mmCIF file of C-alpha atoms in Angstrom:
data_model
loop_
_atom_site.group_PDB
_atom_site.id
_atom_site.type_symbol
_atom_site.label_atom_id
_atom_site.label_comp_id
_atom_site.label_asym_id
_atom_site.label_seq_id
_atom_site.Cartn_x
_atom_site.Cartn_y
_atom_site.Cartn_z
ATOM 1 C CA MET A 1 56.142 79.479 -47.604
ATOM 2 C CA ALA A 2 55.084 76.266 -49.314
ATOM 3 C CA LYS A 3 51.515 75.158 -48.838
ATOM 4 C CA LYS A 4 50.924 72.207 -46.490
ATOM 5 C CA ARG A 5 50.253 69.036 -48.472
ATOM 6 C CA GLY A 6 47.298 66.706 -47.772
ATOM 7 C CA GLY A 7 44.634 69.315 -46.995
ATOM 8 C CA SER A 8 41.120 69.104 -48.344
ATOM 9 C CA PRO A 9 40.668 70.888 -51.715
ATOM 10 C CA LEU A 10 37.308 72.051 -50.373
ATOM 11 C CA GLY A 11 38.917 73.861 -47.464
ATOM 12 C CA ASN A 12 36.375 75.413 -45.146
ATOM 13 C CA ALA A 13 33.657 75.860 -47.757
ATOM 14 C CA VAL A 14 30.058 75.300 -46.724
ATOM 15 C CA GLY A 15 29.230 71.589 -46.977
ATOM 16 C CA ALA A 16 32.902 70.581 -47.109
ATOM 17 C CA ALA A 17 32.621 68.150 -44.164
ATOM 18 C CA GLN A 18 29.558 66.461 -45.659
ATOM 19 C CA ALA A 19 31.244 66.166 -49.044
ATOM 20 C CA GLN A 20 34.351 64.611 -47.472
ATOM 21 C CA GLN A 21 32.205 62.125 -45.540
ATOM 22 C CA ALA A 22 30.288 61.136 -48.679
ATOM 23 C CA ALA A 23 33.549 60.700 -50.572
ATOM 24 C CA ALA A 24 34.958 58.543 -47.758
ATOM 25 C CA GLU A 25 31.867 56.311 -47.704
ATOM 26 C CA SER A 26 32.099 55.925 -51.480
ATOM 27 C CA ASN A 27 35.761 54.951 -51.148
ATOM 28 C CA LEU A 28 34.903 52.379 -48.456
ATOM 29 C CA THR A 29 32.350 50.743 -50.744
ATOM 30 C CA SER A 30 34.869 50.661 -53.581
ATOM 31 C CA LEU A 31 37.585 49.273 -51.312
ATOM 32 C CA THR A 32 35.227 46.577 -49.987
ATOM 33 C CA HIS A 33 34.476 45.370 -53.508
ATOM 34 C CA GLN A 34 38.178 45.499 -54.355
ATOM 35 C CA LEU A 35 39.086 43.521 -51.205
ATOM 36 C CA THR A 36 36.470 40.870 -52.013
ATOM 37 C CA ASN A 37 37.810 40.475 -55.559
ATOM 38 C CA GLU A 38 41.431 40.294 -54.406
ATOM 39 C CA LEU A 39 40.612 37.696 -51.747
ATOM 40 C CA GLU A 40 38.863 35.552 -54.355
ATOM 41 C CA LYS A 41 41.868 35.790 -56.655
ATOM 42 C CA SER A 42 44.295 34.890 -53.858
ATOM 43 C CA GLY A 43 42.154 31.942 -52.725
ATOM 44 C CA ARG A 44 41.948 33.283 -49.157
ATOM 45 C CA SER A 45 38.684 33.405 -47.202
ATOM 46 C CA ALA A 46 37.235 36.616 -45.792
ATOM 47 C CA ALA A 47 37.035 34.930 -42.379
ATOM 48 C CA GLU A 48 40.775 34.166 -42.387
ATOM 49 C CA TYR A 49 41.620 37.723 -43.454
ATOM 50 C CA LEU A 50 39.376 39.348 -40.827
ATOM 51 C CA GLN A 51 40.840 37.159 -38.106
ATOM 52 C CA LYS A 52 44.403 38.072 -39.048
ATOM 53 C CA GLN A 53 43.811 41.790 -39.627
ATOM 54 C CA PHE A 54 41.261 42.666 -36.949
ATOM 55 C CA GLY A 55 41.317 39.836 -34.416
ATOM 56 C CA ILE A 56 37.748 38.747 -35.238
ATOM 57 C CA GLU A 57 37.643 35.017 -34.766
ATOM 58 C CA SER A 58 35.300 33.443 -37.272
ATOM 59 C CA VAL A 59 34.440 29.802 -37.875
ATOM 60 C CA GLY A 60 33.939 30.575 -41.546
ATOM 61 C CA GLN A 61 30.186 30.049 -41.917
ATOM 62 C CA SER A 62 28.646 32.740 -44.103
ATOM 63 C CA MET A 63 25.142 33.013 -45.536
ATOM 64 C CA GLN A 64 22.695 35.356 -47.187
ATOM 65 C CA TRP A 65 19.056 35.457 -46.028
ATOM 66 C CA GLN A 66 16.085 37.058 -47.697
ATOM 67 C CA LEU A 67 14.078 39.315 -45.372
ATOM 68 C CA ALA A 68 10.332 39.878 -45.152
ATOM 69 C CA SER A 69 10.644 43.140 -47.106
ATOM 70 C CA GLY A 70 12.285 41.350 -50.029
ATOM 71 C CA GLN A 71 15.726 42.757 -49.250
ATOM 72 C CA SER A 72 18.567 40.440 -48.285
ATOM 73 C CA ALA A 73 21.186 40.505 -45.537
ATOM 74 C CA HIS A 74 24.610 38.880 -45.323
ATOM 75 C CA PHE A 75 25.558 37.047 -42.094
ATOM 76 C CA ASN A 76 29.005 35.913 -40.937
ATOM 77 C CA GLU A 77 29.572 33.566 -38.028
ATOM 78 C CA VAL A 78 31.926 34.865 -35.330
ATOM 79 C CA ILE A 79 33.056 33.571 -31.940
ATOM 80 C CA PHE A 80 32.647 35.788 -28.877
ATOM 81 C CA SER A 81 34.246 35.394 -25.466
ATOM 82 C CA TYR A 82 32.285 35.697 -22.219
ATOM 83 C CA GLU A 83 33.437 39.308 -21.794
ATOM 84 C CA GLN A 84 32.391 40.212 -25.345
ATOM 85 C CA VAL A 85 28.935 38.671 -24.925
ATOM 86 C CA ARG A 86 28.521 40.417 -21.563
ATOM 87 C CA ASP A 87 29.696 43.840 -22.723
ATOM 88 C CA ASP A 88 28.886 43.979 -26.437
ATOM 89 C CA THR A 89 25.546 42.198 -26.853
ATOM 90 C CA TYR A 90 22.022 43.033 -25.714
ATOM 91 C CA VAL A 91 18.423 41.952 -26.326
ATOM 92 C CA THR A 92 15.614 44.270 -27.426
ATOM 93 C CA PHE A 93 12.315 42.879 -26.126
ATOM 94 C CA ASP A 94 10.192 44.551 -28.822
ATOM 95 C CA VAL A 95 12.227 42.724 -31.471
ATOM 96 C CA ASN A 96 13.205 39.439 -29.824
ATOM 97 C CA GLY A 97 10.043 39.006 -27.736
ATOM 98 C CA ARG A 98 11.740 37.128 -24.887
ATOM 99 C CA ASP A 99 11.500 38.613 -21.369
ATOM 100 C CA GLN A 100 15.106 38.427 -20.170
ATOM 101 C CA SER A 101 14.190 39.058 -16.513
ATOM 102 C CA LEU A 102 12.406 35.689 -16.421
ATOM 103 C CA LEU A 103 15.368 33.637 -17.686
ATOM 104 C CA THR A 104 16.442 31.962 -14.464
ATOM 105 C CA GLU A 105 18.986 29.185 -14.033
ATOM 106 C CA GLU A 106 16.141 26.705 -13.483
ATOM 107 C CA SER A 107 14.284 27.739 -16.649
ATOM 108 C CA LEU A 108 17.464 27.326 -18.736
ATOM 109 C CA GLN A 109 18.430 23.830 -17.548
ATOM 110 C CA ASP A 110 17.337 22.356 -20.879
ATOM 111 C CA LEU A 111 20.331 24.171 -22.430
ATOM 112 C CA ASN A 112 23.016 22.503 -20.283
ATOM 113 C CA SER A 113 24.263 20.590 -23.348
ATOM 114 C CA LEU A 114 25.747 23.933 -24.525
ATOM 115 C CA GLU A 115 28.607 23.200 -22.130
ATOM 116 C CA PHE A 116 29.813 20.583 -24.638
ATOM 117 C CA GLN A 117 28.509 21.818 -27.980
ATOM 118 C CA GLN A 118 26.620 24.846 -29.319
ATOM 119 C CA PHE A 119 24.773 23.239 -32.206
ATOM 120 C CA TYR A 120 23.113 26.446 -33.424
ATOM 121 C CA PRO A 121 24.670 29.922 -33.372
ATOM 122 C CA ALA A 122 22.693 32.883 -32.110
ATOM 123 C CA VAL A 123 21.760 35.538 -34.664
ATOM 124 C CA GLY A 124 22.349 39.271 -34.242
ATOM 125 C CA ARG A 125 22.560 42.589 -36.067
ATOM 126 C CA GLU A 126 25.302 45.117 -35.406
ATOM 127 C CA ILE A 127 24.075 48.530 -34.241
ATOM 128 C CA ASP A 128 26.585 51.206 -33.250
ATOM 129 C CA GLY A 129 29.310 48.701 -32.484
ATOM 130 C CA LYS A 130 27.175 46.333 -30.371
ATOM 131 C CA LEU A 131 25.070 43.296 -31.252
ATOM 132 C CA ASP A 132 21.294 43.226 -30.893
ATOM 133 C CA ILE A 133 20.413 39.536 -30.501
ATOM 134 C CA LEU A 134 17.483 38.601 -32.750
ATOM 135 C CA ASP A 135 17.494 34.884 -31.936
ATOM 136 C CA GLY A 136 19.294 32.914 -29.241
ATOM 137 C CA SER A 137 18.608 35.114 -26.218
ATOM 138 C CA ARG A 138 18.045 32.008 -24.019
ATOM 139 C CA ARG A 139 21.384 30.573 -25.175
ATOM 140 C CA ARG A 140 22.997 33.973 -24.481
ATOM 141 C CA ALA A 141 21.458 34.082 -20.969
ATOM 142 C CA TRP A 142 22.684 30.524 -20.221
ATOM 143 C CA PHE A 143 26.180 31.395 -21.482
ATOM 144 C CA LEU A 144 26.332 34.512 -19.284
ATOM 145 C CA LEU A 145 25.251 32.500 -16.237
ATOM 146 C CA GLN A 146 28.404 30.380 -16.688
ATOM 147 C CA GLU A 147 30.498 33.527 -16.016
ATOM 148 C CA GLY A 148 33.375 32.474 -18.290
ATOM 149 C CA ARG A 149 33.450 28.758 -17.438
ATOM 150 C CA VAL A 150 32.339 28.098 -21.039
ATOM 151 C CA LYS A 151 34.820 29.935 -23.251
ATOM 152 C CA GLU A 152 33.083 30.531 -26.585
ATOM 153 C CA PHE A 153 29.713 31.682 -27.935
ATOM 154 C CA ARG A 154 28.922 31.587 -31.647
ATOM 155 C CA ILE A 155 26.832 34.306 -33.288
ATOM 156 C CA LEU A 156 25.776 34.874 -36.895
ATOM 157 C CA VAL A 157 26.228 38.622 -37.346
ATOM 158 C CA THR A 158 25.044 41.019 -40.035
ATOM 159 C CA GLN A 159 26.286 44.553 -40.482
ATOM 160 C CA ASP A 160 23.622 45.257 -43.094
ATOM 161 C CA ASP A 161 21.006 47.864 -42.267
ATOM 162 C CA ILE A 162 17.914 45.853 -41.257
ATOM 163 C CA SER A 163 14.652 47.656 -40.520
ATOM 164 C CA ILE A 164 12.778 47.057 -37.259
ATOM 165 C CA ALA A 165 9.990 45.318 -39.211
ATOM 166 C CA ASP A 166 12.469 42.979 -40.925
ATOM 167 C CA ALA A 167 14.286 42.338 -37.631
ATOM 168 C CA LYS A 168 11.006 41.392 -35.909
ATOM 169 C CA ALA A 169 9.967 39.114 -38.768
ATOM 170 C CA LEU A 170 13.379 37.434 -38.865
ATOM 171 C CA ALA A 171 13.378 36.904 -35.088
ATOM 172 C CA LYS A 172 9.945 35.293 -35.342
ATOM 173 C CA GLN A 173 11.045 33.024 -38.199
ATOM 174 C CA LEU A 174 14.172 31.932 -36.331
ATOM 175 C CA GLN A 175 12.472 31.354 -32.965
ATOM 176 C CA THR A 176 11.796 27.612 -32.954
ATOM 177 C CA ALA A 177 13.440 26.128 -29.851
ATOM 178 C CA LYS A 178 11.232 27.354 -27.027
ATOM 179 C CA GLU A 179 7.822 28.922 -27.485
ATOM 180 C CA HIS A 180 7.223 32.276 -25.850
ATOM 181 C CA ASN A 181 5.224 31.941 -22.651
ATOM 182 C CA LEU A 182 1.833 33.550 -22.043
ATOM 183 C CA ARG A 183 3.368 36.513 -20.214
ATOM 184 C CA GLU A 184 5.882 37.247 -22.985
ATOM 185 C CA ILE A 185 3.107 37.103 -25.586
ATOM 186 C CA GLY A 186 1.077 39.458 -23.384
ATOM 187 C CA LYS A 187 3.950 41.930 -23.217
ATOM 188 C CA GLN A 188 4.210 41.813 -27.012
ATOM 189 C CA CYS A 189 0.466 42.569 -27.213
ATOM 190 C CA VAL A 190 0.849 45.480 -24.767
ATOM 191 C CA ALA A 191 3.761 46.858 -26.843
ATOM 192 C CA ILE A 192 1.576 46.740 -29.971
ATOM 193 C CA GLN A 193 -1.237 48.416 -28.018
ATOM 194 C CA GLN A 194 1.028 51.242 -26.851
ATOM 195 C CA ALA A 195 2.504 51.782 -30.313
ATOM 196 C CA ASN A 196 -0.881 51.911 -32.059
ATOM 197 C CA GLU A 197 -3.393 54.185 -30.352
ATOM 198 C CA GLY A 198 -6.966 52.949 -30.715
ATOM 199 C CA ILE A 199 -6.025 49.450 -31.923
ATOM 200 C CA THR A 200 -8.562 46.772 -30.912
ATOM 201 C CA GLN A 201 -7.815 43.398 -29.347
ATOM 202 C CA ALA A 202 -9.212 41.770 -32.500
ATOM 203 C CA GLU A 203 -6.619 43.643 -34.601
ATOM 204 C CA ILE A 204 -3.840 42.683 -32.157
ATOM 205 C CA ALA A 205 -5.011 39.061 -32.376
ATOM 206 C CA THR A 206 -4.537 39.147 -36.154
ATOM 207 C CA GLN A 207 -0.998 40.519 -35.788
ATOM 208 C CA VAL A 208 0.189 37.966 -33.217
ATOM 209 C CA GLY A 209 -1.734 34.994 -34.598
ATOM 210 C CA LEU A 210 -3.983 34.387 -31.572
ATOM 211 C CA SER A 211 -7.701 34.417 -30.893
ATOM 212 C CA GLN A 212 -9.158 37.546 -29.292
ATOM 213 C CA ALA A 213 -9.725 35.547 -26.082
ATOM 214 C CA GLY A 214 -6.072 34.467 -26.206
ATOM 215 C CA VAL A 215 -4.949 38.094 -26.457
ATOM 216 C CA SER A 216 -7.115 39.009 -23.441
ATOM 217 C CA LYS A 217 -5.580 36.191 -21.377
ATOM 218 C CA ALA A 218 -2.060 37.128 -22.471
ATOM 219 C CA ILE A 219 -2.543 40.798 -21.548
ATOM 220 C CA LYS A 220 -3.837 39.769 -18.102
ATOM 221 C CA ALA A 221 -0.689 37.647 -17.639
ATOM 222 C CA ALA A 222 1.480 40.621 -18.640
ATOM 223 C CA SER A 223 -0.234 42.884 -16.093
ATOM 224 C CA VAL A 224 0.766 40.735 -13.098
ATOM 225 C CA ASP A 225 3.454 42.303 -10.921
ATOM 226 C CA ASP A 226 7.012 41.079 -11.655
ATOM 227 C CA ASN A 227 7.684 40.286 -7.997
ATOM 228 C CA LEU A 228 4.806 37.801 -7.909
ATOM 229 C CA VAL A 229 5.924 36.130 -11.128
ATOM 230 C CA LYS A 230 9.519 35.829 -9.912
ATOM 231 C CA LEU A 231 8.372 33.617 -7.046
ATOM 232 C CA PHE A 232 8.321 30.838 -9.673
ATOM 233 C CA PRO A 233 11.694 29.422 -10.796
ATOM 234 C CA VAL A 234 10.287 28.496 -14.237
ATOM 235 C CA VAL A 235 7.760 31.015 -15.532
ATOM 236 C CA ASN A 236 6.922 28.865 -18.578
ATOM 237 C CA ALA A 237 5.111 26.529 -16.177
ATOM 238 C CA LEU A 238 2.465 29.179 -15.382
ATOM 239 C CA SER A 239 -0.928 28.804 -17.069
ATOM 240 C CA HIS A 240 -3.881 31.150 -17.466
ATOM 241 C CA PRO A 241 -5.561 29.947 -14.192
ATOM 242 C CA ASP A 242 -2.280 30.648 -12.367
ATOM 243 C CA TYR A 243 -2.173 34.204 -13.702
ATOM 244 C CA THR A 244 -5.844 34.637 -12.740
ATOM 245 C CA LEU A 245 -4.895 33.683 -9.165
ATOM 246 C CA LEU A 246 -1.980 36.140 -9.169
ATOM 247 C CA ASP A 247 -4.256 38.883 -10.506
ATOM 248 C CA LYS A 248 -6.609 38.147 -7.606
ATOM 249 C CA VAL A 249 -3.683 38.530 -5.191
ATOM 250 C CA MET A 250 -2.876 41.958 -6.632
ATOM 251 C CA LYS A 251 -6.471 43.112 -6.200
ATOM 252 C CA ALA A 252 -6.604 41.771 -2.643
ATOM 253 C CA CYS A 253 -3.353 43.505 -1.680
ATOM 254 C CA GLY A 254 -4.456 46.785 -3.196
ATOM 255 C CA ASP A 255 -1.122 48.624 -3.155
ATOM 256 C CA ASP A 256 2.625 48.036 -3.563
ATOM 257 C CA VAL A 257 3.332 48.033 0.184
ATOM 258 C CA ASN A 258 0.849 45.227 0.931
ATOM 259 C CA LEU A 259 1.940 43.311 -2.176
ATOM 260 C CA THR A 260 5.612 43.495 -1.178
ATOM 261 C CA GLU A 261 4.729 42.151 2.271
ATOM 262 C CA PHE A 262 2.638 39.363 0.688
ATOM 263 C CA VAL A 263 5.564 38.332 -1.547
ATOM 264 C CA ARG A 264 7.941 38.405 1.432
ATOM 265 C CA ARG A 265 5.692 36.029 3.403
ATOM 266 C CA ILE A 266 5.416 33.627 0.464
ATOM 267 C CA GLY A 267 9.180 33.756 -0.027
ATOM 268 C CA LYS A 268 9.725 32.638 3.577
ATOM 269 C CA LYS A 269 7.297 29.738 3.118
ATOM 270 C CA ILE A 270 8.869 28.368 -0.059
ATOM 271 C CA VAL A 271 12.549 28.925 0.727
ATOM 272 C CA ASN A 272 13.077 25.214 1.398
ATOM 273 C CA ILE A 273 11.633 23.901 -1.873
ATOM 274 C CA GLN A 274 14.140 21.334 -3.080
ATOM 275 C CA ALA A 275 15.847 22.045 -6.414
ATOM 276 C CA GLU A 276 15.568 18.386 -7.395
ATOM 277 C CA TYR A 277 11.767 18.587 -7.403
ATOM 278 C CA SER A 278 10.189 18.683 -10.864
ATOM 279 C CA THR A 279 9.109 22.013 -12.310
ATOM 280 C CA GLN A 280 5.459 21.057 -11.842
ATOM 281 C CA ASP A 281 5.984 20.010 -8.214
ATOM 282 C CA GLN A 282 7.742 23.293 -7.420
ATOM 283 C CA LYS A 283 4.939 25.265 -9.042
ATOM 284 C CA ASP A 284 2.257 23.300 -7.139
ATOM 285 C CA VAL A 285 3.927 24.028 -3.788
ATOM 286 C CA ILE A 286 4.185 27.748 -4.549
ATOM 287 C CA ILE A 287 0.575 27.954 -5.798
ATOM 288 C CA SER A 288 -0.641 26.211 -2.634
ATOM 289 C CA ALA A 289 1.307 28.676 -0.458
ATOM 290 C CA ILE A 290 -0.165 31.629 -2.381
ATOM 291 C CA LYS A 291 -3.730 30.301 -2.058
ATOM 292 C CA ALA A 292 -3.326 29.800 1.699
ATOM 293 C CA GLU A 293 -1.870 33.292 2.194
ATOM 294 C CA LEU A 294 -4.576 34.822 -0.015
ATOM 295 C CA LYS A 295 -7.274 33.321 2.230
ATOM 296 C CA ILE A 296 -5.653 34.976 5.260
ATOM 297 C CA THR A 297 -5.442 38.315 3.439
ATOM 298 C CA GLU A 298 -9.070 38.164 2.294
ATOM 299 C CA ALA A 299 -10.286 37.165 5.791
ATOM 300 C CA LYS A 300 -8.410 40.122 7.288
ATOM 301 C CA GLN A 301 -9.923 42.426 4.684
ATOM 302 C CA GLU A 302 -13.414 41.174 5.515
ATOM 303 C CA LYS A 303 -12.761 41.761 9.207
ATOM 304 C CA ASP A 304 -11.415 45.242 8.541
ATOM 305 C CA LYS A 305 -14.135 46.081 6.036
ATOM 306 C CA ALA A 306 -15.427 49.615 6.456
ATOM 307 C CA GLU A 307 -18.993 50.222 7.647
ATOM 308 C CA VAL A 308 -20.810 52.835 5.549
ATOM 309 C CA MET A 309 -23.883 54.722 6.834
ATOM 310 C CA THR A 310 -26.084 56.972 4.714
ATOM 311 C CA LEU A 311 -26.659 60.378 6.334
ATOM 312 C CA ALA A 312 -29.220 61.787 3.899
ATOM 313 C CA GLN A 313 -31.225 60.852 0.804
ATOM 314 C CA PHE A 314 -31.292 63.038 -2.343
ATOM 315 C CA SER A 315 -33.488 62.963 -5.438
ATOM 316 C CA ASN A 316 -30.371 63.238 -7.607
ATOM 317 C CA LYS A 317 -28.643 59.808 -7.531
ATOM 318 C CA SER A 318 -25.202 61.334 -8.098
ATOM 319 C CA MET A 319 -25.477 63.236 -4.795
ATOM 320 C CA PHE A 320 -24.745 61.551 -1.462
ATOM 321 C CA ALA A 321 -23.821 62.180 2.165
ATOM 322 C CA ARG A 322 -22.431 59.273 4.181
ATOM 323 C CA LYS A 323 -20.176 58.289 7.049
ATOM 324 C CA ARG A 324 -17.488 55.605 6.675
ATOM 325 C CA VAL A 325 -16.155 53.796 9.778
ATOM 326 C CA LYS A 326 -13.165 51.394 9.712
ATOM 327 C CA GLY A 327 -11.713 50.355 13.025
ATOM 328 C CA ARG A 328 -10.867 53.496 15.002
ATOM 329 C CA ASN A 329 -10.969 55.703 11.913
ATOM 330 C CA PHE A 330 -14.017 57.404 10.421
ATOM 331 C CA SER A 331 -14.709 59.923 7.679
ATOM 332 C CA TYR A 332 -17.600 61.864 6.157
ATOM 333 C CA GLU A 333 -18.091 61.713 2.404
ATOM 334 C CA PHE A 334 -20.153 64.086 0.289
ATOM 335 C CA SER A 335 -20.704 64.353 -3.456
ATOM 336 C CA ARG A 336 -22.137 67.064 -5.729
ATOM 337 C CA LEU A 337 -23.539 69.137 -2.864
ATOM 338 C CA PRO A 338 -24.138 72.855 -3.620
ATOM 339 C CA LYS A 339 -21.514 75.360 -2.473
ATOM 340 C CA SER A 340 -23.863 76.906 0.096
ATOM 341 C CA LEU A 341 -24.385 73.512 1.767
ATOM 342 C CA GLN A 342 -20.639 72.886 1.779
ATOM 343 C CA ASP A 343 -20.116 76.219 3.530
ATOM 344 C CA ASP A 344 -22.731 75.353 6.162
ATOM 345 C CA LEU A 345 -21.093 71.971 6.806
ATOM 346 C CA ASP A 346 -17.642 73.572 7.121
ATOM 347 C CA HIS A 347 -19.046 76.091 9.618
ATOM 348 C CA ALA A 348 -20.846 73.410 11.656
ATOM 349 C CA ILE A 349 -17.754 71.175 11.806
ATOM 350 C CA ALA A 350 -15.573 74.095 12.877
ATOM 351 C CA GLN A 351 -18.022 74.978 15.688
ATOM 352 C CA VAL A 352 -18.180 71.410 16.997
ATOM 353 C CA LEU A 353 -14.385 71.020 16.943
ATOM 354 C CA GLU A 354 -13.924 74.371 18.702
ATOM 355 C CA LYS A 355 -16.437 73.393 21.406
ATOM 356 C CA HIS A 356 -14.704 70.076 22.175
ATOM 357 C CA GLN A 357 -11.210 71.519 21.989
ATOM 358 C CA GLY A 358 -12.277 74.091 24.613
#
């Protein structure tokens, strides 16, 4: 019987699959160079060829940028539909630095001119068949809010292997249209903190180009609960004093249940804020509602404040015995008492409870 043609000469030898893969990658590189040369000879553009062969619609703009590491990356401009942007693009906060959850319709109104003309393409890197948007995440969010009413979105795309460090540096260089707000900067600081155990705020300040006090304020802004922040249509309008107020609300509420109820009450109060009001006017109304509700919460806390009575004095300051009364509830609290005394207290309590139960 004749041998089947087209098999691998390596057969099933150890390492055969890896060798075939390496050979294929080498062939791809060679074919790419050959294709480039042939296109130049024929006078055809790569954009035209890609559009015809693979259905990638390109507007022809192509450029090479030098990265922070000294390496370079090649970018081609392509046009994506609404469905492609929705399904095949994403934003990595640690790279892009823009909090996508805060990009509301109100905060993106300054981009409404995109309906007629996208002057600047977004910039992205291809990873596993999808695009990680380095710059233009606000434009992307605005485009997605149109839900297909605007047909095209332009993106400069690189398929070159860009490191995380180079991607971050490039995103920072490209980001010129809208400065990151205090909360976004705070989240960047927190990400640096989590990635570098033991790093000081002074060291973080050097990395992000802020003062140490600025880093402290930004981190406080980042720590505020998302549900409080989302009460504001345009988060960029919030300043450090506003975040200080929101931090005070969180401390007054104490837990998620009370905070959720607080947010619900504020939401009911501000539901009729008119969209035509200025950003500042909307913020002022919401801040006033929060301050008024916070006063009610704090007054209730003061009224419900627990009364604490000392039951005994000890020479050791870390030891205590006290009774706490709040409304109809009360409790006994003890600290660092010897085991023998704990046993006596348990016995005494059991006797008293048994007597009254009888």
